[in-house]
JSON list of C-alpha atoms in Angstrom, two decimals:
[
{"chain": "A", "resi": 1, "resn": "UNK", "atom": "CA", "xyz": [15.56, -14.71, -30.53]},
{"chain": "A", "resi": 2, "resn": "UNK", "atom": "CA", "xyz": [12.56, -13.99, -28.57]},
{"chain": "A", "resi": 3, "resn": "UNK", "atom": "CA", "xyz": [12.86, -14.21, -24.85]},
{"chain": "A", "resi": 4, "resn": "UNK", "atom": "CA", "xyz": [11.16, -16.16, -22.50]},
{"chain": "A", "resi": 5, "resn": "UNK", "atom": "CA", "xyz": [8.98, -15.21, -19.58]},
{"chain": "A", "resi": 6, "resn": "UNK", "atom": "CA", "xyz": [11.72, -16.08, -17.01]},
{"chain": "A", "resi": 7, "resn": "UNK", "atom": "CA", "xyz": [14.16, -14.22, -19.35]},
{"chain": "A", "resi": 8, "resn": "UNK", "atom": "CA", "xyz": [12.25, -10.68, -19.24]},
{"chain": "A", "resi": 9, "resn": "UNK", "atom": "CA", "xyz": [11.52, -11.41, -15.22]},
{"chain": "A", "resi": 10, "resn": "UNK", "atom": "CA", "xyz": [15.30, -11.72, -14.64]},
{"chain": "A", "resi": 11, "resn": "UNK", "atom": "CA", "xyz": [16.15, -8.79, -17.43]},
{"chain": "A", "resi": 12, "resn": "UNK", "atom": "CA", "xyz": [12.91, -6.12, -15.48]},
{"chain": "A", "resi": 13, "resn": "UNK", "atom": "CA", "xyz": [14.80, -7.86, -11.82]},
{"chain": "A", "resi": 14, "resn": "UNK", "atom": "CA", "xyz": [18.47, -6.61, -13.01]},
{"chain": "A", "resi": 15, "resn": "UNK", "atom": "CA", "xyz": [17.38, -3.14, -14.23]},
{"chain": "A", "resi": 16, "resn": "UNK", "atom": "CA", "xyz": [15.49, -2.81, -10.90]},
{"chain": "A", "resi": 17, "resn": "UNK", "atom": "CA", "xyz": [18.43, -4.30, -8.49]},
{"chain": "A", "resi": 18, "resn": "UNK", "atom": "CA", "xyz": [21.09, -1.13, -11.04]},
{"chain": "A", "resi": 19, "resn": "UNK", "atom": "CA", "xyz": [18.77, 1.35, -10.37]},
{"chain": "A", "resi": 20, "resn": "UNK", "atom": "CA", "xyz": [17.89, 0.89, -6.91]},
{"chain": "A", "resi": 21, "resn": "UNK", "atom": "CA", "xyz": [21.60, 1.34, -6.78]},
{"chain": "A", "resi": 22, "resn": "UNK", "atom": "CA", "xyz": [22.04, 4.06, -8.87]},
{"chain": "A", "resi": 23, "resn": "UNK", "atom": "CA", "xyz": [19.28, 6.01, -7.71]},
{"chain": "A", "resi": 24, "resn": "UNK", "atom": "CA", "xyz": [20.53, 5.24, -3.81]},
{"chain": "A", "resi": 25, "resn": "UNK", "atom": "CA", "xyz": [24.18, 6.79, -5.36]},
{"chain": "A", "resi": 26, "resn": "UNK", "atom": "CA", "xyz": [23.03, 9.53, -7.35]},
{"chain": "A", "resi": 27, "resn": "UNK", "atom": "CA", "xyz": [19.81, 10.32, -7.17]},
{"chain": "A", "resi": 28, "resn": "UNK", "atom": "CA", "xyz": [16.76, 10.89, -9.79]},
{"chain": "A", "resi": 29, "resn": "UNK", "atom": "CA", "xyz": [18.50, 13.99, -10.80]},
{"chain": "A", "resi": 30, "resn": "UNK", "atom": "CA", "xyz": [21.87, 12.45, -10.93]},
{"chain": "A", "resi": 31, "resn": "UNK", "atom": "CA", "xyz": [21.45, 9.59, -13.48]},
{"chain": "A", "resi": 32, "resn": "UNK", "atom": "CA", "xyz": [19.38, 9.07, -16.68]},
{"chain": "A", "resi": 33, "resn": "UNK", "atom": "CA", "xyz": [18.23, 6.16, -18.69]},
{"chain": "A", "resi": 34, "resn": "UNK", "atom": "CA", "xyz": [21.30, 5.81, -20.35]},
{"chain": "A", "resi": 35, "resn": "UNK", "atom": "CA", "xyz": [22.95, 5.88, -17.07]},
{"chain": "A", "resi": 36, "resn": "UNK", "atom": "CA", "xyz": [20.34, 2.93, -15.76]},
{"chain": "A", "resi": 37, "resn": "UNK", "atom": "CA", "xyz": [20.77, 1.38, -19.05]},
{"chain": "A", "resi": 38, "resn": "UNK", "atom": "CA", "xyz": [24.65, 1.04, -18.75]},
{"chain": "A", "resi": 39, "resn": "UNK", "atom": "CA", "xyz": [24.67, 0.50, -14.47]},
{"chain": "A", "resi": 40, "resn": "UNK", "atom": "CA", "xyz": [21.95, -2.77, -15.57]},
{"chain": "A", "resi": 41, "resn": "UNK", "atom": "CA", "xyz": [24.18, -3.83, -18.66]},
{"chain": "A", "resi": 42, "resn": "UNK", "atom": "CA", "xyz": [21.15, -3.34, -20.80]},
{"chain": "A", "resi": 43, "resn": "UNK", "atom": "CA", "xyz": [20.66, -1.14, -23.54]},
{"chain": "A", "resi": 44, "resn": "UNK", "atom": "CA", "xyz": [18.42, 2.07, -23.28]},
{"chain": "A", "resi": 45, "resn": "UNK", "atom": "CA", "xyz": [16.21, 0.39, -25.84]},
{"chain": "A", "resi": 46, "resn": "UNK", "atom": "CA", "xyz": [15.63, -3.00, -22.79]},
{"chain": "A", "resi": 47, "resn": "UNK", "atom": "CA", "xyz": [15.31, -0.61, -20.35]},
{"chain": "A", "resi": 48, "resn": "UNK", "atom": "CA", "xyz": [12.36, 1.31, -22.25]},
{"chain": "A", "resi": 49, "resn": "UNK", "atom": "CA", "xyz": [10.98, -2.57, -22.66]},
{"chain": "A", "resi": 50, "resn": "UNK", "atom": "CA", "xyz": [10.26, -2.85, -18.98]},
{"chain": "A", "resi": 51, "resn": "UNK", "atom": "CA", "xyz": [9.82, 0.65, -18.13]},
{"chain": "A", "resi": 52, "resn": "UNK", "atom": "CA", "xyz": [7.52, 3.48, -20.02]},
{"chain": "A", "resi": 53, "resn": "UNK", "atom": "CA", "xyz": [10.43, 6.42, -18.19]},
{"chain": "A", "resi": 54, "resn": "UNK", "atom": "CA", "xyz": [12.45, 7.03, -16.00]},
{"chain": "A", "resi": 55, "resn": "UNK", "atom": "CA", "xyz": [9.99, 8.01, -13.61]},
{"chain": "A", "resi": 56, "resn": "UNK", "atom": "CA", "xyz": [8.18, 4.60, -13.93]},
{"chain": "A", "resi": 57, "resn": "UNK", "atom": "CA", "xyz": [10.97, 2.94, -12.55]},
{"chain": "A", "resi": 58, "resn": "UNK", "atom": "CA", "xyz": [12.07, 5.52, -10.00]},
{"chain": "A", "resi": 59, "resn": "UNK", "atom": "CA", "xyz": [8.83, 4.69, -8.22]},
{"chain": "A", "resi": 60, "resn": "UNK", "atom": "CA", "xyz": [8.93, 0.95, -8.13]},
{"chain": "A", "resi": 61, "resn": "UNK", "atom": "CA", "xyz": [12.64, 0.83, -7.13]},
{"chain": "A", "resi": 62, "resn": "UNK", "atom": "CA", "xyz": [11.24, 3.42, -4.40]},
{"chain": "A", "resi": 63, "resn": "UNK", "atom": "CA", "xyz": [8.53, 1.15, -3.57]},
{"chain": "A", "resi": 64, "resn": "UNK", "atom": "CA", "xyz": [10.84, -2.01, -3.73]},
{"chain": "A", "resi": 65, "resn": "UNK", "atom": "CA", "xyz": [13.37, -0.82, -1.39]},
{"chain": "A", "resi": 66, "resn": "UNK", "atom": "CA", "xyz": [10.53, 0.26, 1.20]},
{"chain": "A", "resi": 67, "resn": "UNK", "atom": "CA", "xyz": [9.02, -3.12, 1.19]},
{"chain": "A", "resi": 68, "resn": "UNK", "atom": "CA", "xyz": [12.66, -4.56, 2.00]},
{"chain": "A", "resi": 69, "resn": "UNK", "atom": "CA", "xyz": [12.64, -1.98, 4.92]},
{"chain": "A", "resi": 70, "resn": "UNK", "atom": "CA", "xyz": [9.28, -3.80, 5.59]},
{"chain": "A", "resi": 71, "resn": "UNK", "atom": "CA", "xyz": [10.54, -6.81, 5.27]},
{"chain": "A", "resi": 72, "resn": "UNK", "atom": "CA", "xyz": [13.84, -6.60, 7.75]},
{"chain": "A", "resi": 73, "resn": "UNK", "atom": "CA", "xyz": [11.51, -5.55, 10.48]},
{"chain": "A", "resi": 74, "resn": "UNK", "atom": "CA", "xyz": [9.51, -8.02, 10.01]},
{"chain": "A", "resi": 75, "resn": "UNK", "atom": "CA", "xyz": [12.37, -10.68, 10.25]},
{"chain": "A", "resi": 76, "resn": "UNK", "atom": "CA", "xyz": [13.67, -8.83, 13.39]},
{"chain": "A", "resi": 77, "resn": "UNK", "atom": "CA", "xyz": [10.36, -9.44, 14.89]},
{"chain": "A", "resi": 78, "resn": "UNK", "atom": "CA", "xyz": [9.88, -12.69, 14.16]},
{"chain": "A", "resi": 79, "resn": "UNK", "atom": "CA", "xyz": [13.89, -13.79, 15.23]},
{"chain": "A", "resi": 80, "resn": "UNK", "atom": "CA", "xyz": [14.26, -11.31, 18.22]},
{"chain": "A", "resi": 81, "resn": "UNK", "atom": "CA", "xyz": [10.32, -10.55, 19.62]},
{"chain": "A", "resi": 82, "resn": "UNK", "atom": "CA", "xyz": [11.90, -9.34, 22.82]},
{"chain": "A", "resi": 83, "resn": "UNK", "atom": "CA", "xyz": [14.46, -6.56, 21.53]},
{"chain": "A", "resi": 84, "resn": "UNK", "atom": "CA", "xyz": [13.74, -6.11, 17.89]},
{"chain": "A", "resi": 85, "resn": "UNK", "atom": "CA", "xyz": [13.50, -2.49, 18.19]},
{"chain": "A", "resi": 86, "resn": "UNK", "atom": "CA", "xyz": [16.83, -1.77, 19.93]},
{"chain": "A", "resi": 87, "resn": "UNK", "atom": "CA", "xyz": [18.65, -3.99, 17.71]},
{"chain": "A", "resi": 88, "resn": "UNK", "atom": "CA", "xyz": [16.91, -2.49, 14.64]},
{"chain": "A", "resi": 89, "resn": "UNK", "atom": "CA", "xyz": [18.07, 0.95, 16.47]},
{"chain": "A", "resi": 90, "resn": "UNK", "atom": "CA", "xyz": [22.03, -0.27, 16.39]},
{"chain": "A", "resi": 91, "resn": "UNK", "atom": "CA", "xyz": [21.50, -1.73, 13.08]},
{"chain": "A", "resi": 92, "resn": "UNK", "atom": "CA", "xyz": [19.89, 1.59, 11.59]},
{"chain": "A", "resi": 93, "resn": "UNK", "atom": "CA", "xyz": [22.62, 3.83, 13.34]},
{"chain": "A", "resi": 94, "resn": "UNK", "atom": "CA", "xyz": [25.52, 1.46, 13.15]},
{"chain": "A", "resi": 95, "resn": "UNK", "atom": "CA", "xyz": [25.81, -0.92, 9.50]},
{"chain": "A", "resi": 96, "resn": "UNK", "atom": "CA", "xyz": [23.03, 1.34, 7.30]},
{"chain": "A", "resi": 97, "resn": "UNK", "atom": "CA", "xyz": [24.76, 4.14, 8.31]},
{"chain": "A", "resi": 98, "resn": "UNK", "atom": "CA", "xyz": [28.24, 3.08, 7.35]},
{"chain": "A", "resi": 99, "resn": "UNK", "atom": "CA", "xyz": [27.24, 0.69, 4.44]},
{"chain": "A", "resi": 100, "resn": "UNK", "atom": "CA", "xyz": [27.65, 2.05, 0.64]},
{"chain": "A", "resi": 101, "resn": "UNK", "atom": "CA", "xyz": [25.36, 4.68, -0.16]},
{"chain": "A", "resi": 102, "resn": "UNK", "atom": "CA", "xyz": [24.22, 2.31, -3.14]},
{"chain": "A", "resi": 103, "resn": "UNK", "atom": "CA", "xyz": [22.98, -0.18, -0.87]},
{"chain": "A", "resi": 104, "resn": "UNK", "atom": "CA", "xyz": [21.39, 2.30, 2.09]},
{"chain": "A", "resi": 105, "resn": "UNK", "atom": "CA", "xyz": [17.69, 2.41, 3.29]},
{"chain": "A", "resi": 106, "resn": "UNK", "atom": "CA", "xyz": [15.72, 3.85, 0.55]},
{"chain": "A", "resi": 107, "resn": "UNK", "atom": "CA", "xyz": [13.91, 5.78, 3.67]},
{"chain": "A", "resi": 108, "resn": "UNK", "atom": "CA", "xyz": [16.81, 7.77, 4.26]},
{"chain": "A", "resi": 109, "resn": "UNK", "atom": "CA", "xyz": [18.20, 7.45, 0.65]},
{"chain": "A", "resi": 110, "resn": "UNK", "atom": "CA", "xyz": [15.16, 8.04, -1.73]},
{"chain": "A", "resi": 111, "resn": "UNK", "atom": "CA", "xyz": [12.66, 10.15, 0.72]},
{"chain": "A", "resi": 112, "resn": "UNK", "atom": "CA", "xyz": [14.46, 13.24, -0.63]},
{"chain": "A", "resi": 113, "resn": "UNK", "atom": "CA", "xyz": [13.74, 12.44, -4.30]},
{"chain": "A", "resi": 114, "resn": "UNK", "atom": "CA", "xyz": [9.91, 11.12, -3.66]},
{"chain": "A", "resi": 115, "resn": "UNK", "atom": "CA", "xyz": [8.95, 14.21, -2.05]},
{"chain": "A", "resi": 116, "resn": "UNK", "atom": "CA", "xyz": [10.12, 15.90, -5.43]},
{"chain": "A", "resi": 117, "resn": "UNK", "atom": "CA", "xyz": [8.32, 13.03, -7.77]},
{"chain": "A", "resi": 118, "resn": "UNK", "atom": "CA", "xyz": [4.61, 13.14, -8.67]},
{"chain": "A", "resi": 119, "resn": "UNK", "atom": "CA", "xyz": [1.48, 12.94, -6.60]},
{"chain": "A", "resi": 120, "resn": "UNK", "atom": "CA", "xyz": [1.43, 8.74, -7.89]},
{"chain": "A", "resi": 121, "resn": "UNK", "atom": "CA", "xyz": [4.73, 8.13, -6.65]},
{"chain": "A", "resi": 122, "resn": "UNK", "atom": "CA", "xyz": [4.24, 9.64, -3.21]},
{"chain": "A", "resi": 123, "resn": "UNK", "atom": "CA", "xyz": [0.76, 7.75, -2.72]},
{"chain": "A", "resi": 124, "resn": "UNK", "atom": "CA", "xyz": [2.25, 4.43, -3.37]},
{"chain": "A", "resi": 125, "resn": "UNK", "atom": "CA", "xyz": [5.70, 5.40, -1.32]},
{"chain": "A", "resi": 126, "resn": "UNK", "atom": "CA", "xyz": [2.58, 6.57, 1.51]},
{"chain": "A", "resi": 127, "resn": "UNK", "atom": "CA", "xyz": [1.35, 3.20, 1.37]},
{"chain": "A", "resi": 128, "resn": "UNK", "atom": "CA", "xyz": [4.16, 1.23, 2.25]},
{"chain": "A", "resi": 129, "resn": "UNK", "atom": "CA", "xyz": [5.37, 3.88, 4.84]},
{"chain": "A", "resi": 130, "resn": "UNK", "atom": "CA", "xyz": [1.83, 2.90, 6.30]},
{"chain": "A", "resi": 131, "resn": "UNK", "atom": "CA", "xyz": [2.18, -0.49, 6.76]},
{"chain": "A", "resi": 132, "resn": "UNK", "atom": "CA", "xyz": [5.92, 0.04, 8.27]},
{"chain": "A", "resi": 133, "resn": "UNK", "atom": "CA", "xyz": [4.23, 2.38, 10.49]},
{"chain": "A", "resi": 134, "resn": "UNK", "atom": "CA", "xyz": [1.86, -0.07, 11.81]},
{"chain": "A", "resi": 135, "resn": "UNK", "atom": "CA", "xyz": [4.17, -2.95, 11.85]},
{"chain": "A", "resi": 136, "resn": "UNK", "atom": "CA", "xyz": [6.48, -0.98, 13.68]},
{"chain": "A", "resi": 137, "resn": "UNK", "atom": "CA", "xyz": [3.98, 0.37, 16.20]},
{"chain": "A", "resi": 138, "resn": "UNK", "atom": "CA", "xyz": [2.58, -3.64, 16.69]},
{"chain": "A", "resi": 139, "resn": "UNK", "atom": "CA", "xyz": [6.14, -5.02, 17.78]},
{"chain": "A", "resi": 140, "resn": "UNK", "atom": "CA", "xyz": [6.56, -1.69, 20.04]},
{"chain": "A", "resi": 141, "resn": "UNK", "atom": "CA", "xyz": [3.44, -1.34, 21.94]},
{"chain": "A", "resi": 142, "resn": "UNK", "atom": "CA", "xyz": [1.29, -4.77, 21.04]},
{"chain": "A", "resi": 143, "resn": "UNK", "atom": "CA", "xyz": [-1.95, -4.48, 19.14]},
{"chain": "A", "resi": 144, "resn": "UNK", "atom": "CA", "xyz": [-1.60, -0.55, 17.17]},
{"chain": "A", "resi": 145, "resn": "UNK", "atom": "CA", "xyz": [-3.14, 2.21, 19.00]},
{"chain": "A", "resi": 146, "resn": "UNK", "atom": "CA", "xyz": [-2.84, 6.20, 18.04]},
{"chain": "A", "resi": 147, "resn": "UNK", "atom": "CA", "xyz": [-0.15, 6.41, 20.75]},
{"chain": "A", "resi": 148, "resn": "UNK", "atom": "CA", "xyz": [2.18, 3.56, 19.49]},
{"chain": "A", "resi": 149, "resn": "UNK", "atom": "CA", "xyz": [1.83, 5.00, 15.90]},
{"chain": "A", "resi": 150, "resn": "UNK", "atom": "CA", "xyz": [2.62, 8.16, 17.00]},
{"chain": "A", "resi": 151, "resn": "UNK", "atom": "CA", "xyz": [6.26, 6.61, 18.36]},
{"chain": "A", "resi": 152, "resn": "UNK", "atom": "CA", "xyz": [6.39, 4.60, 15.21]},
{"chain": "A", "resi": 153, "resn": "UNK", "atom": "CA", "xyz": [6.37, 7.75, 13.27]},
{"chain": "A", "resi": 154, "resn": "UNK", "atom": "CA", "xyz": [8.99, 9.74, 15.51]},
{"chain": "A", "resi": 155, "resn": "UNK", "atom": "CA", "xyz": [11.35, 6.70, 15.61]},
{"chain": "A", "resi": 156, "resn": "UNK", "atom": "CA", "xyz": [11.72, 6.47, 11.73]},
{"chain": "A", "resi": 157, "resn": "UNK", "atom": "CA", "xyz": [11.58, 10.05, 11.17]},
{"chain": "A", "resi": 158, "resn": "UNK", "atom": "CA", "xyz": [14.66, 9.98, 13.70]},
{"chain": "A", "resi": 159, "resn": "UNK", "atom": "CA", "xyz": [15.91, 7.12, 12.46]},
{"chain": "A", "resi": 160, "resn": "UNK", "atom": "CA", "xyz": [15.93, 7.82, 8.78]},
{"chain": "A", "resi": 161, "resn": "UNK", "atom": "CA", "xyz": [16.51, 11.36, 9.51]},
{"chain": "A", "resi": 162, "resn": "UNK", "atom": "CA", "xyz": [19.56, 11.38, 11.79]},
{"chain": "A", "resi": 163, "resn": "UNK", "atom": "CA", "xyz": [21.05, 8.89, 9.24]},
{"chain": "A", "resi": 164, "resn": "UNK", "atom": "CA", "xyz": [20.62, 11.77, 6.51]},
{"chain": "A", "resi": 165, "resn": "UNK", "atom": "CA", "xyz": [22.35, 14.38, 8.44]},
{"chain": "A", "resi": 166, "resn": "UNK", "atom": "CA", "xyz": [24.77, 12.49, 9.59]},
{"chain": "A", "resi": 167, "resn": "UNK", "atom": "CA", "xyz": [26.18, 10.72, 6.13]},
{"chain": "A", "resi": 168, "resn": "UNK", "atom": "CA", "xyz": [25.79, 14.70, 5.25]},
{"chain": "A", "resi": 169, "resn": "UNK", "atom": "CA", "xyz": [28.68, 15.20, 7.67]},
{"chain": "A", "resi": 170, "resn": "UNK", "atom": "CA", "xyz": [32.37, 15.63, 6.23]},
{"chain": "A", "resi": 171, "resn": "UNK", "atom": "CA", "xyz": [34.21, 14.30, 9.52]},
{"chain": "A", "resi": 172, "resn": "UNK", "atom": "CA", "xyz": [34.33, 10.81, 10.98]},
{"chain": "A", "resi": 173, "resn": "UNK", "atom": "CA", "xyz": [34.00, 11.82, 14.84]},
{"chain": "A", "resi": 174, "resn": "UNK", "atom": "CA", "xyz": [30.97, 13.94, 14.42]},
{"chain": "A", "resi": 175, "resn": "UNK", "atom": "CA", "xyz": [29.12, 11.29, 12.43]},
{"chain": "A", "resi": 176, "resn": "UNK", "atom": "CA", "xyz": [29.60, 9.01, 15.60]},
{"chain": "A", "resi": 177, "resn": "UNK", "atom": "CA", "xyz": [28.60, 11.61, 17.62]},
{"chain": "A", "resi": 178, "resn": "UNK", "atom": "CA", "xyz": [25.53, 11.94, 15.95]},
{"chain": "A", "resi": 179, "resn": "UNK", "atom": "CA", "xyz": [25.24, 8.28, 15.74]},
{"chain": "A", "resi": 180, "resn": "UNK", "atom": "CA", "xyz": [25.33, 7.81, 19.75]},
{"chain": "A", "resi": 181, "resn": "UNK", "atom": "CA", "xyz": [22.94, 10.89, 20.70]},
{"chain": "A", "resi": 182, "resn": "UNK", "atom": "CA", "xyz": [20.07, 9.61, 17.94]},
{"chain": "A", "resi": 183, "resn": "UNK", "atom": "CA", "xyz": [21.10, 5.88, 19.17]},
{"chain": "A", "resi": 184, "resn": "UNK", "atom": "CA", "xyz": [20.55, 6.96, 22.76]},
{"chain": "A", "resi": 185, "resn": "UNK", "atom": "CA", "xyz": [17.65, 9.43, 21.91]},
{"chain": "A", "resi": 186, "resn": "UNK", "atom": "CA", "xyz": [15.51, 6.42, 20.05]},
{"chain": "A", "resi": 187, "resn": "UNK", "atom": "CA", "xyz": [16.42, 4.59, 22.99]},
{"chain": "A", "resi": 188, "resn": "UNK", "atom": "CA", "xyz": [14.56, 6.88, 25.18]},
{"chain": "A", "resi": 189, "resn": "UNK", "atom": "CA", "xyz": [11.79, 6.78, 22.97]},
{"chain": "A", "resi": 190, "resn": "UNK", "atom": "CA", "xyz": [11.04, 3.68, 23.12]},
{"chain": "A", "resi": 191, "resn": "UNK", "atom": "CA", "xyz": [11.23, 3.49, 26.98]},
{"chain": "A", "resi": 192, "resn": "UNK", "atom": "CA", "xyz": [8.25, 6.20, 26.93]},
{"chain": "A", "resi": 193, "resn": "UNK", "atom": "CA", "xyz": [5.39, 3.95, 26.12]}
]
């Protein structure tokens, strides 16, 4: 049976939706093909169909879940012009940090493993981090300038950062500890423009 367009589109869509997951869970150390293979329902054979290795599809499901980053700020903007940023701030610190490490921000989740991955992989994850950066800096400050890119740059650093260290944390009440000071600390930042 040979498979149509749509079929290998939906097929390449469910291998990228298991590993964004999987990578998210485990990491690129923590999971192989076979792993991919089995968290997609595919065999290792499909997933070499869309993807030459593992590290092919590391960086687009790195890629992809930076461009739905991009996209969620974007729809904050556009729904709340006047207080994106704080709510983004709650959401960051309050649901992405609690959610399923499967379904976290792959800034917090999948940073760790780009900055191990090859020089093409961190060039295309740059990219996207530079068009978050300047979207982010636009719905702080108005039209970009050096200064509202620099507070771009410190809020997702502390943002994605701070989310790290805290799901690193063994107990419940100093994760919400570190939750309110970085809440209260981006806060701040944002008042300094």
């Amino acid at each position: 049976m040979r498979y149509s367009d749509r079929q290998k589109a939906e097929a390449r869509d469910r291998l990228l939706n298991a590993a964004g997951r999987a990578f998210r869970r485990e990491g690129y150390g923590g999971i192989g093909v076979d792993g991919l293979a089995r968290e997609a329902g595919v065999t290792s054979g499909a997933f070499y169909g869309h993807f030459k290795s593992k590290d092919e599809a590391f960086a687009e499901v790195a890629v992809a879940g930076l461009e739905q980053l991009e996209a969620a700020i974007r729809d904050l903007q556009t729904a709340h012009p006047d207080d994106w940023a704080e709510r983004f701030i709650d959401l960051y610190l309050g649901e992405r940090l609690a959610c399923d490490l499967d379904v976290s921000c792959a800034l917090q989740s999948m940073t760790p493993d780009v900055m191990r991955s090859g020089e093409a992989t961190r060039q295309r994850y740059e990219v996207v981090i530079q068009r978050i950066v300047k979207l982010v800096a636009g719905g702080i400050a108005g039209p970009t300038s050096e200064a509202s890119e620099r507070m771009a740059i410190a809020l997702l650093a502390m943002l994605s950062g701070g989310v790290t260290m805290a799901r690193s944390l063994g107990s419940e009440a100093m994760r919400a500890a570190f939750a309110r000071q970085l809440k209260d600390a981006a806060k701040q930042l944002l008042k300094s423009d």
